[in-house]
PDB file of C-alpha atoms in Angstrom:
ATOM      1  CA  MET A   1     -24.751 162.534  31.906  1.00 48.00           C
ATOM      2  CA  ALA A   2     -21.356 164.205  32.229  1.00 55.00           C
ATOM      3  CA  MET A   3     -19.994 165.106  35.671  1.00 52.00           C
ATOM      4  CA  HIS A   4     -19.818 168.872  36.138  1.00 69.00           C
ATOM      5  CA  LEU A   5     -17.858 170.720  38.811  1.00 74.00           C
ATOM      6  CA  LEU A   6     -17.731 174.457  39.464  1.00 90.00           C
ATOM      7  CA  ASP A   7     -14.554 176.084  40.790  1.00 93.00           C
ATOM      8  CA  LEU A   8     -16.022 178.523  43.323  1.00 95.00           C
ATOM      9  CA  MET A   9     -12.902 180.707  43.509  1.00 95.00           C
ATOM     10  CA  ASP A  10     -12.879 181.026  39.727  1.00 96.00           C
ATOM     11  CA  ALA A  11     -16.586 181.875  39.889  1.00 97.00           C
ATOM     12  CA  LEU A  12     -15.851 184.566  42.479  1.00 97.00           C
ATOM     13  CA  ARG A  13     -13.122 186.053  40.282  1.00 97.00           C
ATOM     14  CA  ARG A  14     -15.442 186.293  37.301  1.00 98.00           C
ATOM     15  CA  MET A  15     -18.377 187.627  39.308  1.00 98.00           C
ATOM     16  CA  THR A  16     -16.135 190.215  40.984  1.00 98.00           C
ATOM     17  CA  LEU A  17     -14.770 191.292  37.604  1.00 98.00           C
ATOM     18  CA  ILE A  18     -18.315 191.744  36.296  1.00 98.00           C
ATOM     19  CA  ARG A  19     -19.205 193.923  39.288  1.00 98.00           C
ATOM     20  CA  ALA A  20     -15.982 195.941  38.948  1.00 98.00           C
ATOM     21  CA  TYR A  21     -16.657 196.428  35.240  1.00 97.00           C
ATOM     22  CA  GLU A  22     -20.180 197.716  35.875  1.00 97.00           C
ATOM     23  CA  ASP A  23     -19.044 199.995  38.704  1.00 96.00           C
ATOM     24  CA  THR A  24     -16.294 201.378  36.469  1.00 97.00           C
ATOM     25  CA  LEU A  25     -18.748 201.997  33.651  1.00 95.00           C
ATOM     26  CA  VAL A  26     -21.092 203.899  35.975  1.00 94.00           C
ATOM     27  CA  THR A  27     -18.162 206.059  37.101  1.00 95.00           C
ATOM     28  CA  LEU A  28     -17.141 206.788  33.500  1.00 94.00           C
ATOM     29  CA  LEU A  29     -20.733 207.713  32.718  1.00 92.00           C
ATOM     30  CA  SER A  30     -20.814 210.176  35.615  1.00 91.00           C
ATOM     31  CA  GLN A  31     -17.649 211.743  34.164  1.00 92.00           C
ATOM     32  CA  GLY A  32     -19.184 212.071  30.705  1.00 90.00           C
ATOM     33  CA  ARG A  33     -16.734 209.553  29.228  1.00 89.00           C
ATOM     34  CA  ALA A  34     -19.312 206.866  28.370  1.00 87.00           C
ATOM     35  CA  GLY A  35     -22.957 206.772  27.330  1.00 81.00           C
ATOM     36  CA  GLY A  36     -25.948 205.462  29.252  1.00 79.00           C
ATOM     37  CA  THR A  37     -26.005 201.721  29.750  1.00 87.00           C
ATOM     38  CA  CYS A  38     -28.052 198.927  31.336  1.00 91.00           C
ATOM     39  CA  THR A  39     -25.933 197.253  34.024  1.00 93.00           C
ATOM     40  CA  SER A  40     -26.144 193.636  35.147  1.00 93.00           C
ATOM     41  CA  VAL A  41     -25.519 194.340  38.840  1.00 96.00           C
ATOM     42  CA  GLY A  42     -27.288 191.625  40.819  1.00 96.00           C
ATOM     43  CA  GLY A  43     -27.181 189.144  37.954  1.00 97.00           C
ATOM     44  CA  GLU A  44     -23.569 187.998  38.298  1.00 98.00           C
ATOM     45  CA  ALA A  45     -24.385 184.547  39.703  1.00 98.00           C
ATOM     46  CA  SER A  46     -26.839 183.845  36.908  1.00 98.00           C
ATOM     47  CA  ALA A  47     -24.369 184.877  34.218  1.00 98.00           C
ATOM     48  CA  VAL A  48     -21.372 182.991  35.605  1.00 98.00           C
ATOM     49  CA  GLY A  49     -23.383 179.958  36.675  1.00 98.00           C
ATOM     50  CA  VAL A  50     -25.017 179.440  33.293  1.00 98.00           C
ATOM     51  CA  VAL A  51     -22.044 180.314  31.094  1.00 98.00           C
ATOM     52  CA  SER A  52     -19.794 178.008  33.147  1.00 97.00           C
ATOM     53  CA  ALA A  53     -22.102 175.141  32.209  1.00 97.00           C
ATOM     54  CA  LEU A  54     -21.756 175.786  28.471  1.00 98.00           C
ATOM     55  CA  ALA A  55     -19.252 174.146  26.135  1.00 97.00           C
ATOM     56  CA  PRO A  56     -16.849 176.106  23.886  1.00 96.00           C
ATOM     57  CA  GLU A  57     -18.870 175.176  20.789  1.00 97.00           C
ATOM     58  CA  ASP A  58     -22.148 176.460  22.240  1.00 98.00           C
ATOM     59  CA  LEU A  59     -23.531 179.742  20.917  1.00 98.00           C
ATOM     60  CA  ILE A  60     -24.992 182.603  22.958  1.00 98.00           C
ATOM     61  CA  LEU A  61     -27.657 185.177  22.167  1.00 97.00           C
ATOM     62  CA  THR A  62     -28.440 187.737  24.840  1.00 96.00           C
ATOM     63  CA  ASN A  63     -30.091 191.061  25.582  1.00 95.00           C
ATOM     64  CA  HIS A  64     -29.356 194.659  26.524  1.00 92.00           C
ATOM     65  CA  ARG A  65     -28.137 193.647  30.015  1.00 93.00           C
ATOM     66  CA  SER A  66     -25.285 191.597  28.567  1.00 94.00           C
ATOM     67  CA  ALA A  67     -21.935 192.600  30.103  1.00 95.00           C
ATOM     68  CA  GLY A  68     -22.138 189.796  32.670  1.00 97.00           C
ATOM     69  CA  HIS A  69     -22.692 187.164  29.986  1.00 97.00           C
ATOM     70  CA  LEU A  70     -19.861 188.486  27.825  1.00 97.00           C
ATOM     71  CA  LEU A  71     -17.352 188.722  30.669  1.00 98.00           C
ATOM     72  CA  ALA A  72     -18.374 185.314  32.025  1.00 98.00           C
ATOM     73  CA  ARG A  73     -17.654 183.918  28.562  1.00 98.00           C
ATOM     74  CA  GLY A  74     -14.153 185.378  28.671  1.00 97.00           C
ATOM     75  CA  ALA A  75     -14.562 188.760  27.002  1.00 97.00           C
ATOM     76  CA  ASP A  76     -11.641 191.133  27.491  1.00 98.00           C
ATOM     77  CA  PRO A  77     -12.865 194.005  29.706  1.00 98.00           C
ATOM     78  CA  GLY A  78     -10.642 196.476  27.858  1.00 98.00           C
ATOM     79  CA  ARG A  79     -12.103 195.618  24.459  1.00 97.00           C
ATOM     80  CA  LEU A  80     -15.608 195.601  25.903  1.00 96.00           C
ATOM     81  CA  LEU A  81     -15.098 198.992  27.518  1.00 96.00           C
ATOM     82  CA  ALA A  82     -13.576 200.318  24.287  1.00 96.00           C
ATOM     83  CA  GLU A  83     -16.720 199.236  22.447  1.00 95.00           C
ATOM     84  CA  VAL A  84     -18.999 201.017  24.904  1.00 93.00           C
ATOM     85  CA  MET A  85     -16.843 204.151  24.595  1.00 94.00           C
ATOM     86  CA  GLY A  86     -17.048 204.003  20.795  1.00 93.00           C
ATOM     87  CA  ARG A  87     -13.379 203.170  20.209  1.00 94.00           C
ATOM     88  CA  ARG A  88     -11.821 201.271  17.314  1.00 95.00           C
ATOM     89  CA  ASP A  89     -10.384 198.444  19.431  1.00 96.00           C
ATOM     90  CA  GLY A  90     -13.806 197.405  20.719  1.00 95.00           C
ATOM     91  CA  TYR A  91     -15.326 194.084  19.753  1.00 95.00           C
ATOM     92  CA  CYS A  92     -17.309 195.701  16.938  1.00 93.00           C
ATOM     93  CA  GLY A  93     -14.912 198.504  16.119  1.00 92.00           C
ATOM     94  CA  GLY A  94     -16.754 200.988  18.303  1.00 91.00           C
ATOM     95  CA  PHE A  95     -19.968 200.874  16.266  1.00 89.00           C
ATOM     96  CA  ALA A  96     -22.113 198.711  18.584  1.00 88.00           C
ATOM     97  CA  GLY A  97     -21.953 200.532  21.906  1.00 85.00           C
ATOM     98  CA  SER A  98     -23.185 198.545  24.905  1.00 83.00           C
ATOM     99  CA  LEU A  99     -26.425 197.261  23.402  1.00 86.00           C
ATOM    100  CA  HIS A 100     -25.484 195.456  20.182  1.00 89.00           C
ATOM    101  CA  VAL A 101     -22.214 193.670  20.911  1.00 91.00           C
ATOM    102  CA  SER A 102     -21.266 190.625  18.869  1.00 92.00           C
ATOM    103  CA  ALA A 103     -18.131 188.618  19.645  1.00 94.00           C
ATOM    104  CA  ARG A 104     -17.800 185.791  17.161  1.00 92.00           C
ATOM    105  CA  GLU A 105     -14.606 184.458  18.689  1.00 95.00           C
ATOM    106  CA  LEU A 106     -16.493 183.915  21.958  1.00 97.00           C
ATOM    107  CA  GLY A 107     -19.508 182.316  20.319  1.00 97.00           C
ATOM    108  CA  VAL A 108     -21.641 185.354  21.218  1.00 97.00           C
ATOM    109  CA  VAL A 109     -23.794 185.747  18.128  1.00 95.00           C
ATOM    110  CA  LEU A 110     -25.445 188.975  19.221  1.00 91.00           C
ATOM    111  CA  THR A 111     -26.906 191.088  21.971  1.00 91.00           C
ATOM    112  CA  SER A 112     -30.261 192.700  21.227  1.00 89.00           C
ATOM    113  CA  THR A 113     -31.618 195.927  22.638  1.00 87.00           C
ATOM    114  CA  ILE A 114     -35.121 195.021  21.405  1.00 89.00           C
ATOM    115  CA  VAL A 115     -36.970 193.350  24.284  1.00 90.00           C
ATOM    116  CA  GLY A 116     -37.273 189.708  23.278  1.00 91.00           C
ATOM    117  CA  GLY A 117     -35.365 190.301  20.053  1.00 92.00           C
ATOM    118  CA  GLU A 118     -32.979 187.448  20.799  1.00 96.00           C
ATOM    119  CA  LEU A 119     -35.954 185.111  21.284  1.00 97.00           C
ATOM    120  CA  GLY A 120     -36.971 185.738  17.691  1.00 93.00           C
ATOM    121  CA  LEU A 121     -33.486 184.909  16.405  1.00 96.00           C
ATOM    122  CA  CYS A 122     -32.297 181.993  18.523  1.00 97.00           C
ATOM    123  CA  THR A 123     -34.578 179.546  16.736  1.00 97.00           C
ATOM    124  CA  GLY A 124     -32.935 180.373  13.409  1.00 97.00           C
ATOM    125  CA  VAL A 125     -29.466 179.927  14.889  1.00 97.00           C
ATOM    126  CA  ALA A 126     -30.506 176.614  16.455  1.00 98.00           C
ATOM    127  CA  LEU A 127     -32.075 175.425  13.200  1.00 98.00           C
ATOM    128  CA  SER A 128     -28.768 176.167  11.476  1.00 96.00           C
ATOM    129  CA  GLN A 129     -26.910 174.133  14.101  1.00 96.00           C
ATOM    130  CA  LYS A 130     -29.313 171.235  13.568  1.00 96.00           C
ATOM    131  CA  VAL A 131     -29.339 171.285   9.755  1.00 96.00           C
ATOM    132  CA  LEU A 132     -25.543 171.582   9.572  1.00 96.00           C
ATOM    133  CA  ASP A 133     -25.184 168.872  12.233  1.00 95.00           C
ATOM    134  CA  LYS A 134     -22.999 171.066  14.434  1.00 95.00           C
ATOM    135  CA  PRO A 135     -22.397 169.925  18.027  1.00 92.00           C
ATOM    136  CA  GLY A 136     -23.152 173.134  19.918  1.00 96.00           C
ATOM    137  CA  ILE A 137     -26.433 174.075  21.555  1.00 98.00           C
ATOM    138  CA  VAL A 138     -27.818 177.621  21.602  1.00 98.00           C
ATOM    139  CA  ALA A 139     -28.157 179.509  24.901  1.00 98.00           C
ATOM    140  CA  CYS A 140     -30.657 182.361  24.769  1.00 98.00           C
ATOM    141  CA  PHE A 141     -30.755 184.833  27.690  1.00 98.00           C
ATOM    142  CA  PHE A 142     -33.796 187.052  28.214  1.00 97.00           C
ATOM    143  CA  GLY A 143     -35.587 188.786  31.061  1.00 96.00           C
ATOM    144  CA  ASP A 144     -39.019 188.443  32.626  1.00 95.00           C
ATOM    145  CA  GLY A 145     -40.146 191.438  30.571  1.00 94.00           C
ATOM    146  CA  ALA A 146     -39.429 189.543  27.357  1.00 94.00           C
ATOM    147  CA  ALA A 147     -41.524 186.650  28.694  1.00 94.00           C
ATOM    148  CA  ALA A 148     -44.514 188.980  28.344  1.00 92.00           C
ATOM    149  CA  GLU A 149     -43.782 189.516  24.642  1.00 93.00           C
ATOM    150  CA  GLY A 150     -45.328 187.556  21.768  1.00 94.00           C
ATOM    151  CA  ARG A 151     -41.860 186.416  20.685  1.00 95.00           C
ATOM    152  CA  PHE A 152     -41.649 184.295  23.832  1.00 97.00           C
ATOM    153  CA  HIS A 153     -44.637 182.216  22.705  1.00 96.00           C
ATOM    154  CA  GLU A 154     -43.494 182.074  19.087  1.00 97.00           C
ATOM    155  CA  SER A 155     -39.937 181.055  19.946  1.00 98.00           C
ATOM    156  CA  LEU A 156     -40.741 178.310  22.458  1.00 98.00           C
ATOM    157  CA  ASN A 157     -43.538 176.943  20.306  1.00 98.00           C
ATOM    158  CA  LEU A 158     -41.366 176.723  17.191  1.00 97.00           C
ATOM    159  CA  ALA A 159     -38.363 175.310  19.063  1.00 98.00           C
ATOM    160  CA  ALA A 160     -40.593 172.613  20.546  1.00 98.00           C
ATOM    161  CA  VAL A 161     -42.288 171.707  17.246  1.00 98.00           C
ATOM    162  CA  TRP A 162     -39.014 171.620  15.294  1.00 97.00           C
ATOM    163  CA  GLU A 163     -37.082 170.039  18.171  1.00 98.00           C
ATOM    164  CA  LEU A 164     -34.360 172.664  18.279  1.00 98.00           C
ATOM    165  CA  PRO A 165     -31.392 172.560  20.708  1.00 98.00           C
ATOM    166  CA  VAL A 166     -32.118 175.792  22.594  1.00 98.00           C
ATOM    167  CA  LEU A 167     -31.410 176.388  26.270  1.00 98.00           C
ATOM    168  CA  TYR A 168     -33.685 179.282  27.176  1.00 98.00           C
ATOM    169  CA  ILE A 169     -32.535 181.219  30.255  1.00 98.00           C
ATOM    170  CA  CYS A 170     -35.076 183.620  31.712  1.00 98.00           C
ATOM    171  CA  GLU A 171     -33.251 185.888  34.160  1.00 98.00           C
ATOM    172  CA  ASN A 172     -36.217 186.947  36.260  1.00 97.00           C
ATOM    173  CA  ASN A 173     -34.948 190.004  38.131  1.00 95.00           C
ATOM    174  CA  GLU A 174     -38.440 191.297  39.085  1.00 93.00           C
ATOM    175  CA  TRP A 175     -38.116 194.454  36.970  1.00 92.00           C
ATOM    176  CA  GLN A 176     -39.183 195.314  33.433  1.00 93.00           C
ATOM    177  CA  ALA A 177     -37.472 198.638  32.757  1.00 91.00           C
ATOM    178  CA  TYR A 178     -39.213 200.956  35.264  1.00 93.00           C
ATOM    179  CA  VAL A 179     -42.163 198.652  35.977  1.00 93.00           C
ATOM    180  CA  HIS A 180     -42.264 195.885  38.591  1.00 94.00           C
ATOM    181  CA  ARG A 181     -43.048 192.394  37.336  1.00 92.00           C
ATOM    182  CA  ARG A 182     -46.111 192.185  39.596  1.00 90.00           C
ATOM    183  CA  GLU A 183     -47.717 194.993  37.588  1.00 92.00           C
ATOM    184  CA  THR A 184     -47.467 193.188  34.256  1.00 90.00           C
ATOM    185  CA  MET A 185     -48.148 189.501  34.868  1.00 89.00           C
ATOM    186  CA  LEU A 186     -50.010 187.154  37.158  1.00 88.00           C
ATOM    187  CA  GLY A 187     -48.317 184.159  38.700  1.00 83.00           C
ATOM    188  CA  ASP A 188     -45.012 184.036  40.518  1.00 85.00           C
ATOM    189  CA  GLY A 189     -42.627 182.857  37.821  1.00 92.00           C
ATOM    190  CA  ILE A 190     -41.930 181.996  34.210  1.00 96.00           C
ATOM    191  CA  ALA A 191     -40.717 178.379  34.246  1.00 97.00           C
ATOM    192  CA  ALA A 192     -44.177 176.824  34.588  1.00 95.00           C
ATOM    193  CA  ARG A 193     -45.228 178.315  31.248  1.00 96.00           C
ATOM    194  CA  ALA A 194     -42.956 175.907  29.383  1.00 97.00           C
ATOM    195  CA  ALA A 195     -45.279 172.949  30.021  1.00 97.00           C
ATOM    196  CA  ALA A 196     -47.860 174.408  27.637  1.00 96.00           C
ATOM    197  CA  TYR A 197     -45.360 173.926  24.811  1.00 97.00           C
ATOM    198  CA  GLY A 198     -44.257 170.461  25.862  1.00 97.00           C
ATOM    199  CA  VAL A 199     -40.943 171.914  27.036  1.00 98.00           C
ATOM    200  CA  ASP A 200     -39.199 170.837  30.242  1.00 98.00           C
ATOM    201  CA  SER A 201     -38.220 173.560  32.699  1.00 98.00           C
ATOM    202  CA  ALA A 202     -36.668 174.349  36.058  1.00 98.00           C
ATOM    203  CA  SER A 203     -36.415 177.350  38.374  1.00 98.00           C
ATOM    204  CA  VAL A 204     -33.395 178.142  40.540  1.00 98.00           C
ATOM    205  CA  ASP A 205     -32.142 180.724  43.037  1.00 98.00           C
ATOM    206  CA  GLY A 206     -30.329 183.207  40.798  1.00 98.00           C
ATOM    207  CA  CYS A 207     -28.296 184.594  43.713  1.00 98.00           C
ATOM    208  CA  ASP A 208     -26.513 181.268  44.324  1.00 98.00           C
ATOM    209  CA  VAL A 209     -23.902 180.647  41.616  1.00 98.00           C
ATOM    210  CA  ALA A 210     -23.407 177.003  42.586  1.00 97.00           C
ATOM    211  CA  ALA A 211     -27.135 176.293  42.403  1.00 97.00           C
ATOM    212  CA  VAL A 212     -27.373 178.074  39.047  1.00 98.00           C
ATOM    213  CA  PHE A 213     -24.442 176.102  37.688  1.00 98.00           C
ATOM    214  CA  ASP A 214     -25.899 172.770  38.773  1.00 97.00           C
ATOM    215  CA  ALA A 215     -29.297 173.577  37.251  1.00 98.00           C
ATOM    216  CA  ALA A 216     -27.753 174.925  34.031  1.00 98.00           C
ATOM    217  CA  ALA A 217     -25.444 171.925  33.628  1.00 97.00           C
ATOM    218  CA  THR A 218     -28.401 169.562  34.026  1.00 97.00           C
ATOM    219  CA  ALA A 219     -30.467 171.605  31.578  1.00 98.00           C
ATOM    220  CA  ALA A 220     -27.664 171.823  29.007  1.00 98.00           C
ATOM    221  CA  ASP A 221     -27.111 168.063  29.234  1.00 97.00           C
ATOM    222  CA  ALA A 222     -30.813 167.538  28.580  1.00 98.00           C
ATOM    223  CA  VAL A 223     -30.717 169.745  25.482  1.00 98.00           C
ATOM    224  CA  ARG A 224     -27.634 167.917  24.159  1.00 97.00           C
ATOM    225  CA  SER A 225     -29.045 164.449  24.740  1.00 96.00           C
ATOM    226  CA  THR A 226     -32.568 165.089  23.437  1.00 97.00           C
ATOM    227  CA  GLY A 227     -32.011 167.836  20.872  1.00 96.00           C
ATOM    228  CA  ARG A 228     -35.047 169.542  22.381  1.00 98.00           C
ATOM    229  CA  PRO A 229     -35.418 172.925  24.096  1.00 98.00           C
ATOM    230  CA  PHE A 230     -35.346 173.518  27.857  1.00 98.00           C
ATOM    231  CA  LEU A 231     -36.389 176.598  29.848  1.00 98.00           C
ATOM    232  CA  LEU A 232     -34.320 177.535  32.909  1.00 98.00           C
ATOM    233  CA  GLU A 233     -35.504 180.403  35.099  1.00 98.00           C
ATOM    234  CA  THR A 234     -32.991 182.084  37.412  1.00 98.00           C
ATOM    235  CA  ARG A 235     -34.684 184.132  40.152  1.00 98.00           C
ATOM    236  CA  GLY A 236     -32.854 187.234  41.363  1.00 97.00           C
ATOM    237  CA  TYR A 237     -33.195 190.989  41.638  1.00 96.00           C
ATOM    238  CA  ARG A 238     -31.878 193.963  39.686  1.00 95.00           C
ATOM    239  CA  LEU A 239     -29.834 195.893  42.242  1.00 95.00           C
ATOM    240  CA  ARG A 240     -29.349 199.015  40.107  1.00 95.00           C
ATOM    241  CA  GLY A 241     -31.803 200.941  37.962  1.00 92.00           C
ATOM    242  CA  HIS A 242     -32.876 200.173  34.425  1.00 92.00           C
ATOM    243  CA  LEU A 243     -30.699 202.607  32.477  1.00 90.00           C
ATOM    244  CA  GLU A 244     -27.807 204.513  34.022  1.00 90.00           C
ATOM    245  CA  PRO A 245     -27.983 207.114  35.413  1.00 89.00           C
ATOM    246  CA  ASP A 246     -31.004 206.052  37.468  1.00 90.00           C
ATOM    247  CA  ASP A 247     -31.852 207.059  41.049  1.00 91.00           C
ATOM    248  CA  GLN A 248     -34.272 204.095  41.520  1.00 94.00           C
ATOM    249  CA  ALA A 249     -36.868 206.439  43.023  1.00 94.00           C
ATOM    250  CA  TYR A 250     -39.576 204.066  41.766  1.00 95.00           C
ATOM    251  CA  VAL A 251     -38.167 201.089  43.737  1.00 95.00           C
ATOM    252  CA  ASP A 252     -39.551 200.126  47.150  1.00 95.00           C
ATOM    253  CA  ALA A 253     -36.663 200.829  49.528  1.00 95.00           C
ATOM    254  CA  ALA A 254     -37.475 197.972  51.903  1.00 96.00           C
ATOM    255  CA  GLU A 255     -37.693 195.451  49.064  1.00 95.00           C
ATOM    256  CA  LEU A 256     -34.379 196.635  47.628  1.00 95.00           C
ATOM    257  CA  ALA A 257     -32.748 196.382  51.064  1.00 96.00           C
ATOM    258  CA  ARG A 258     -33.966 192.788  51.458  1.00 96.00           C
ATOM    259  CA  TRP A 259     -32.514 191.788  48.123  1.00 95.00           C
ATOM    260  CA  ARG A 260     -29.241 193.588  48.817  1.00 96.00           C
ATOM    261  CA  GLY A 261     -28.925 191.144  51.691  1.00 96.00           C
ATOM    262  CA  GLN A 262     -28.844 188.411  49.027  1.00 96.00           C
ATOM    263  CA  ASP A 263     -26.231 190.112  46.848  1.00 98.00           C
ATOM    264  CA  PRO A 264     -24.748 187.211  44.795  1.00 98.00           C
ATOM    265  CA  LEU A 265     -21.158 188.253  45.568  1.00 97.00           C
ATOM    266  CA  ASP A 266     -21.831 188.370  49.314  1.00 97.00           C
ATOM    267  CA  VAL A 267     -23.606 184.997  49.172  1.00 97.00           C
ATOM    268  CA  LEU A 268     -20.556 183.401  47.540  1.00 97.00           C
ATOM    269  CA  ARG A 269     -18.046 185.134  49.803  1.00 96.00           C
ATOM    270  CA  ARG A 270     -19.906 183.859  52.886  1.00 95.00           C
ATOM    271  CA  ARG A 271     -19.872 180.350  51.471  1.00 95.00           C
ATOM    272  CA  LEU A 272     -16.126 180.481  50.836  1.00 95.00           C
ATOM    273  CA  GLU A 273     -15.440 181.914  54.300  1.00 94.00           C
ATOM    274  CA  GLU A 274     -17.471 179.068  55.833  1.00 93.00           C
ATOM    275  CA  ALA A 275     -15.317 176.673  53.785  1.00 92.00           C
ATOM    276  CA  GLY A 276     -12.218 178.075  55.484  1.00 92.00           C
ATOM    277  CA  LEU A 277     -10.925 180.790  53.152  1.00 90.00           C
ATOM    278  CA  ALA A 278      -9.477 183.807  54.912  1.00 92.00           C
ATOM    279  CA  PRO A 279     -11.038 187.237  54.261  1.00 92.00           C
ATOM    280  CA  ALA A 280      -7.638 188.421  52.996  1.00 93.00           C
ATOM    281  CA  GLU A 281      -7.762 185.838  50.189  1.00 92.00           C
ATOM    282  CA  LEU A 282     -11.195 187.060  49.166  1.00 93.00           C
ATOM    283  CA  ASP A 283     -10.148 190.715  49.356  1.00 94.00           C
ATOM    284  CA  ALA A 284      -7.261 189.905  47.016  1.00 96.00           C
ATOM    285  CA  VAL A 285      -9.830 188.884  44.390  1.00 97.00           C
ATOM    286  CA  THR A 286     -11.423 192.328  44.626  1.00 96.00           C
ATOM    287  CA  ARG A 287      -8.059 194.065  44.241  1.00 97.00           C
ATOM    288  CA  GLU A 288      -7.249 191.892  41.233  1.00 97.00           C
ATOM    289  CA  ALA A 289     -10.538 192.890  39.552  1.00 98.00           C
ATOM    290  CA  GLU A 290      -9.934 196.566  40.298  1.00 97.00           C
ATOM    291  CA  ALA A 291      -6.451 196.343  38.791  1.00 98.00           C
ATOM    292  CA  ARG A 292      -7.831 194.682  35.659  1.00 98.00           C
ATOM    293  CA  MET A 293     -10.355 197.478  35.288  1.00 98.00           C
ATOM    294  CA  GLU A 294      -7.693 200.161  35.696  1.00 98.00           C
ATOM    295  CA  ALA A 295      -5.821 198.514  32.836  1.00 98.00           C
ATOM    296  CA  ALA A 296      -9.060 198.221  30.852  1.00 98.00           C
ATOM    297  CA  VAL A 297      -9.782 201.944  31.190  1.00 98.00           C
ATOM    298  CA  ALA A 298      -6.243 202.784  30.087  1.00 98.00           C
ATOM    299  CA  PHE A 299      -6.627 200.484  27.068  1.00 98.00           C
ATOM    300  CA  ALA A 300      -9.958 202.029  26.065  1.00 97.00           C
ATOM    301  CA  ASP A 301      -8.688 205.576  26.549  1.00 96.00           C
ATOM    302  CA  ALA A 302      -5.689 204.827  24.331  1.00 97.00           C
ATOM    303  CA  SER A 303      -7.806 203.290  21.590  1.00 97.00           C
ATOM    304  CA  PRO A 304      -8.494 205.669  18.674  1.00 96.00           C
ATOM    305  CA  LEU A 305     -11.921 206.610  17.422  1.00 93.00           C
ATOM    306  CA  PRO A 306     -13.207 204.694  14.370  1.00 90.00           C
ATOM    307  CA  ASP A 307     -12.481 205.991  10.890  1.00 89.00           C
ATOM    308  CA  PRO A 308     -15.669 207.776   9.673  1.00 87.00           C
ATOM    309  CA  ALA A 309     -14.992 206.366   6.207  1.00 88.00           C
ATOM    310  CA  ARG A 310     -15.902 202.912   7.606  1.00 84.00           C
ATOM    311  CA  LEU A 311     -19.336 203.999   8.793  1.00 82.00           C
ATOM    312  CA  LEU A 312     -21.232 202.036   6.125  1.00 84.00           C
ATOM    313  CA  ASP A 313     -18.897 198.994   5.939  1.00 82.00           C
ATOM    314  CA  THR A 314     -21.331 196.656   7.701  1.00 75.00           C
ATOM    315  CA  VAL A 315     -24.596 198.220   6.545  1.00 80.00           C
ATOM    316  CA  TYR A 316     -26.505 196.066   4.076  1.00 77.00           C
ATOM    317  CA  ALA A 317     -29.482 196.948   1.879  1.00 72.00           C
TER     318      ALA A 317
END
């Protein structure tokens, strides 16, 4: 097994940028300058921890709550914001919005707004990797809601039978749109389900980026060495509503308050302070992220709208 180390300050920078991006997007939405979107607030440690454990040649498929995964992979916040605002300099020329982003240069094959849609596609991508003898594994992010879909069974079963190099990452954030996980499934988690398919699994605290990284690195190594799938469950909580704007009136206030006490950014900041970093050093990271987002907004605002003549360029029949 390879030795893996996570730079915690770099992790904080990326997690803080993700949070700043989502906060900026919510502000733009309130101003009527962007459309509704599903934020990844509360999932920053899962995104950064897992993506940090991937290799450059690995491929990613993800879902509608994808900004954290894209930014953790190195996406430019200006281009990502331009895409959400429907501008030509976005990753998909302004045609994808926030729910269907593809960034080939980052190895992000697609994001799917269909719940579990990426589960139905990752097996095909992994089969291609295997048949073409390519080195990369396939990382497939999905939520606990998708684990209640038939595609979850179909995907894990096929990946196990065909021995496909898929790292499944279930980001269990306790919410399935506007419905709590407890209302839709029995049992406390998702990871244990993998055993029925002969697939190894692990569950980890999704609010602790270091723990997520360690678990993801171990899981990714297992997929590389065996060529078989692995299911990693990261346990966290969705700190904002399903689709912005959302007042979260359906969320138990006491439960939300408890989980806010485990905010992944605060957890990491406390760890770094205990390691001897001064609060001023950590505050500088926040200012850096805010400055990057100011530049990102300026870039997106300056980007022109797409040419209507190109509307059907990527539509196939």
